[in-house]
Structure formats: C-alpha cells, structure tokens
Coordinates of C-alpha atoms and ligand atoms in Angstrom, one line a residue:
M22 CA -189.8 173.9 22.1
G23 CA -188.6 177.5 22.9
Y24 CA -185.4 178.4 24.6
I25 CA -184.5 176.6 27.7
S26 CA -183.6 178.5 30.9
V27 CA -181.8 176.9 33.7
A28 CA -182.0 178.8 37.1
I29 CA -179.3 178.0 39.6
D30 CA -179.5 179.7 43.0
G31 CA -177.7 179.3 46.2
P32 CA -175.5 181.0 48.8
S33 CA -172.1 182.6 48.2
G34 CA -169.1 180.3 47.8
A35 CA -171.1 177.1 47.0
G36 CA -169.0 176.9 43.9
K37 CA -172.1 177.9 42.0
S38 CA -170.4 180.1 39.4
T39 CA -167.6 177.6 38.6
V40 CA -170.1 174.7 38.4
A41 CA -172.6 176.8 36.4
R42 CA -170.0 178.1 34.0
A43 CA -168.7 174.6 33.3
A44 CA -172.1 173.1 32.9
A45 CA -173.2 175.9 30.5
M46 CA -170.1 175.4 28.4
R47 CA -170.7 171.6 28.1
L48 CA -174.4 172.2 27.2
G49 CA -173.6 175.0 24.8
Y50 CA -175.8 177.4 26.8
V51 CA -174.9 181.1 27.5
Y52 CA -173.8 181.5 31.1
V53 CA -175.3 184.5 32.9
D54 CA -173.6 185.4 36.2
T55 CA -176.1 187.8 37.8
G56 CA -173.8 188.3 40.9
A57 CA -171.3 190.0 38.6
M58 CA -174.0 192.6 37.8
Y59 CA -174.6 193.4 41.5
R60 CA -170.9 193.5 42.0
A61 CA -170.5 196.0 39.1
I62 CA -173.1 198.3 40.8
G63 CA -171.3 197.7 44.1
L64 CA -168.0 198.9 42.4
A65 CA -169.6 202.0 41.0
V66 CA -171.0 202.8 44.5
C67 CA -167.7 202.2 46.2
R68 CA -165.8 204.3 43.7
R69 CA -168.2 207.2 44.3
G70 CA -167.6 207.0 48.0
I71 CA -171.3 206.3 48.8
D72 CA -172.0 204.5 52.0
G73 CA -173.2 200.9 51.6
E74 CA -176.1 201.7 54.0
D75 CA -177.2 204.8 52.0
A76 CA -180.1 203.2 49.9
A77 CA -181.2 206.6 48.5
G78 CA -177.7 207.5 47.5
I79 CA -177.3 204.1 45.8
A80 CA -180.6 204.4 44.0
A81 CA -179.6 207.9 42.8
V82 CA -176.5 206.5 41.0
L83 CA -178.4 204.0 38.8
P84 CA -179.4 206.4 36.0
E85 CA -175.7 207.0 35.4
L86 CA -174.9 203.3 35.0
T87 CA -175.0 200.8 32.2
I88 CA -174.2 197.2 33.0
Q89 CA -173.5 194.8 30.2
L90 CA -172.3 191.2 29.9
A91 CA -170.1 190.6 26.9
Y92 CA -168.8 187.2 25.8
E93 CA -165.4 186.6 24.2
N94 CA -164.5 183.0 23.4
G95 CA -167.1 181.8 25.8
T96 CA -165.7 183.9 28.6
Q97 CA -168.0 186.4 30.3
H98 CA -166.8 190.0 30.7
V99 CA -168.6 192.5 32.8
L100 CA -168.8 196.0 31.5
L101 CA -169.6 199.0 33.7
C102 CA -170.3 202.0 31.5
G103 CA -168.3 200.3 28.8
E104 CA -165.3 199.6 31.1
D105 CA -164.2 196.0 31.6
V106 CA -164.4 195.5 35.4
S107 CA -164.3 191.7 35.4
D108 CA -161.3 191.6 37.7
A109 CA -162.0 194.7 39.7
I110 CA -165.3 193.3 41.0
R111 CA -163.6 190.2 42.5
T112 CA -162.4 191.6 45.8
P113 CA -163.8 191.1 49.4
E114 CA -164.5 194.9 49.5
I115 CA -166.7 194.8 46.4
A116 CA -168.4 191.6 47.6
Y117 CA -169.4 193.6 50.7
Y118 CA -170.8 196.5 48.5
A119 CA -172.5 194.0 46.2
S120 CA -174.3 192.5 49.1
K121 CA -175.4 196.0 50.3
V122 CA -176.6 197.2 46.9
S123 CA -178.4 194.0 46.3
A124 CA -180.7 194.7 49.2
V125 CA -181.9 198.0 47.6
P126 CA -185.2 197.5 45.7
A127 CA -184.4 200.0 43.0
V128 CA -181.2 198.1 42.2
R129 CA -183.1 194.8 41.9
Q130 CA -185.7 196.5 39.7
F131 CA -182.9 198.0 37.6
L132 CA -181.4 194.5 36.8
L133 CA -184.7 192.6 36.6
E134 CA -185.6 193.5 33.0
T135 CA -182.0 193.1 31.7
Q136 CA -181.8 189.6 33.2
R137 CA -185.3 188.6 31.9
S138 CA -184.5 189.8 28.4
M139 CA -181.3 187.7 28.4
A140 CA -183.4 184.6 28.9
K141 CA -185.4 185.4 25.8
S142 CA -182.5 185.5 23.5
G143 CA -181.3 181.9 23.7
N144 CA -180.7 178.9 25.9
I145 CA -179.2 180.2 29.1
L146 CA -177.9 179.0 32.4
M147 CA -178.4 181.9 34.9
D148 CA -177.0 181.9 38.4
G149 CA -177.8 184.1 41.3
R150 CA -180.0 184.2 44.4
D151 CA -183.5 184.9 43.1
I152 CA -183.5 183.5 39.6
G153 CA -185.9 180.6 40.3
T154 CA -188.1 182.6 42.6
V155 CA -188.3 186.1 41.1
I156 CA -186.4 186.6 37.8
L157 CA -187.4 183.4 35.9
P158 CA -190.2 181.8 38.0
D159 CA -191.3 179.7 34.9
A160 CA -187.8 178.3 34.2
P161 CA -188.2 174.6 33.4
V162 CA -185.0 173.7 35.3
K163 CA -184.2 175.0 38.8
I164 CA -181.4 174.0 41.0
F165 CA -180.6 175.2 44.5
L166 CA -176.9 174.6 44.9
T167 CA -175.5 174.7 48.4
A168 CA -172.7 173.5 50.7
S169 CA -172.0 173.9 54.4
A170 CA -170.7 177.3 55.5
E171 CA -167.3 175.7 56.5
T172 CA -166.9 174.0 53.1
R173 CA -167.8 177.2 51.3
A174 CA -165.4 179.3 53.5
E175 CA -162.6 176.9 52.9
R176 CA -163.1 177.0 49.1
R177 CA -163.3 180.8 49.1
Y178 CA -160.2 181.0 51.2
L179 CA -158.2 178.9 48.8
E180 CA -159.5 180.9 45.9
L181 CA -158.5 184.2 47.4
R182 CA -155.1 182.9 48.5
E183 CA -154.4 181.7 45.0
K184 CA -155.1 185.2 43.7
G185 CA -152.5 186.5 46.1
Q186 CA -154.9 188.2 48.5
Q187 CA -153.9 188.3 52.2
V188 CA -156.8 186.8 54.1
T189 CA -157.3 184.5 57.1
R190 CA -159.6 181.4 57.3
E191 CA -161.4 183.0 60.3
R192 CA -162.1 186.2 58.3
V193 CA -163.4 184.4 55.3
L194 CA -165.7 182.2 57.4
H195 CA -167.0 185.3 59.2
D196 CA -167.7 187.0 55.8
V197 CA -169.5 183.9 54.4
V198 CA -171.7 183.6 57.5
E199 CA -172.4 187.4 57.5
R200 CA -173.2 187.5 53.7
D201 CA -175.6 184.5 54.2
R202 CA -177.4 186.3 56.9
Q203 CA -177.7 189.5 54.8
D204 CA -178.8 187.6 51.7
M205 CA -181.4 185.5 53.5
T206 CA -182.9 188.1 55.8
R207 CA -183.2 191.0 53.4
A208 CA -186.7 192.2 52.7
V209 CA -186.5 192.1 48.9
A210 CA -185.9 188.9 47.0
P211 CA -184.2 187.0 49.9
L212 CA -182.2 184.0 49.1
R213 CA -184.5 180.9 49.3
Q214 CA -185.0 177.7 47.5
A215 CA -187.9 177.8 45.0
A216 CA -190.6 175.2 45.7
D217 CA -189.9 173.4 42.4
A218 CA -186.1 173.6 42.6
V219 CA -183.9 170.5 43.0
L220 CA -181.6 170.7 46.1
L221 CA -178.0 169.9 45.4
D222 CA -175.6 169.9 48.4
T223 CA -172.0 169.8 47.1
S224 CA -170.2 169.7 50.6
D225 CA -168.8 166.2 49.9
M226 CA -168.4 166.5 46.1
T227 CA -165.4 167.4 44.0
L228 CA -165.8 170.1 41.4
E229 CA -166.2 167.5 38.6
Q230 CA -168.8 165.6 40.7
S231 CA -170.8 168.8 41.2
I232 CA -170.7 169.6 37.5
Q233 CA -171.8 166.0 36.6
A234 CA -174.6 166.3 39.2
V235 CA -175.9 169.5 37.7
L236 CA -175.7 168.2 34.2
Q237 CA -177.6 165.1 35.2
I238 CA -180.4 167.2 36.8
I239 CA -180.7 169.3 33.7
E240 CA -180.6 166.4 31.2
K241 CA -183.2 164.5 33.2
K242 CA -185.5 167.5 33.4
I243 CA -185.2 168.1 29.6
E244 CA -185.9 164.5 28.9
D245 CA -189.0 164.7 31.1
L246 CA -190.1 167.8 29.3
N247 CA -189.6 166.1 25.9
H248 CA -191.8 163.2 27.0
E249 CA -194.5 165.6 28.2
S250 CA -194.7 167.5 25.0
Ligands
DC14 O1 -172.6 185.5 43.6 P1 -171.8 186.7 44.0 O2 -171.0 186.5 45.2 O3 -171.0 187.3 42.9 O4 -172.9 187.8 44.4 C1 -172.6 189.1 44.9 C2 -173.7 189.6 45.7 O5 -174.9 189.9 45.0 C3 -174.2 188.7 46.9 O6 -174.2 189.4 48.1 C4 -175.6 188.3 46.5 C5 -176.0 189.3 45.6 N1 -176.9 188.7 44.5 C6 -178.2 188.9 44.6 O7 -178.7 189.5 45.5 N2 -179.0 188.4 43.6 C7 -178.5 187.7 42.6 N3 -179.3 187.2 41.6 C8 -177.1 187.6 42.5 C9 -176.3 188.1 43.5

C-alpha cells in the first residue's frame, strides 16, 4: 500500500487543528495545517496594507511569496519567505485576512500544488476546508469535524483569553458565525462535507474523546482497506 492521506475538514473553531495534530502525532503521520498557509498569505497582505477585498492586489503579491511548513521535534512552523510567522498568524486580525485571501482563486491555485505534493511524500493528516473535496479527493480517509457555533465560539474565546488577548464572548461568536458564512458561501472551494466523509460532531465531546473518535475512524478505515486489498 502507498502512503495514507487523512483529510480532515470542518469550520473554524471545531478544535480541528488540536485534534488533528494530536491524532497525527499518535499515528506517526505528518500533520499539515493548511489554514496556517492561508494565514501566512493573509499576514503578507495585511503587512503590505492591501485591502482584504482587493482580489487583484492580493493575487499580485503571490509571486513575491514563498510559504513553507517546517517541522521541529514534531511541531509545525510556518515560514513566510523564510521568516517564522507561526505566532504572528494567530490573531483575530490575521484570521480575518486569511478568510479574505482564501476566497481568491489565484491564492487557492497557488497553494494547491504545494498541498498535493506534501501528500505524496509520506503518511499525512491534512486539515482544512477543501481537503476531501478539492485537494485530495482520493484520500482514503475523510472526516468532517464540526461542532455547534456556540461551542466553537466558547472554545475560541477561552483560547484567546489564555493567550492574553482582550476579546468578548459576543465578539468571538460574531466572528465565528461571520467566518462560517464567508467560508461556506464563497464561489471557490466553499466549505462543505465530501460525500464520502465521516461526519464527527464534537459539541458534546472533550478534547480527548474527540481525538479518540478521530483515531477510531482512521483505524477502522485502514482496517477495511487492508481487508479489501
Ligand atoms: O483553520 P484556520 O482558521 O487557520 O483557517 C484560516 C482561514 O483559511 C479560514 O478562513 C478558512 C481558510 N482556509 C481555507 O479556505 N481552506 C483551507 N484548506 C484552510 C483554511
């Protein structure tokens, strides 16, 4: 059997990256956080003072950019033109820009090949919005991981507060709902569940239960594949 790709898609704040990172670690797979790549482009756009609505301006920046994921002791670092921007991309402002740039077709095209080639280099667990539908439509394991907007907002709120950021619950819920709307209604690669993805709603699960549920889905799928071959 060749390399295994696990595609995990879902809305923001479903705990996707935390769950996906932990599951990848336990399986010994490389974790690929595609949202971080959109965030890095969002950061580059923000720093250049380009308007989030200026699709042509955003597309024009792409030739100047290199986005790489590097791994150090199993931790992913995001490099924008060689600079480690792993922390700088984790702010609400950059989340806003990431959402804007991710609606630009040229940006999606720019990242598509990079993401596909990562899946050719080993066993990976890739998380995003369009991994099971567009990037890796043939991935043998696909999971659509979600939770209610309220649950996701509460989790995000606690996460941001822990990082010392001054936010209100109302603001975070508003941002979550708004990003869902943007991600689900955009013309290119909107967020949707692939027909062959397993739906996992983590609203009533703890982090550990969510990780276990993801591992169970993956292990069961791999077992089925081994029986088929
Ligand atoms: O998962 P995240 O919050 O880091 O994602 C940041 C933004 O990038 C979010 O608005 C959705 C978008 N995104 C996307 O369009 N496609 C992906 N594969 C991953 C993220």
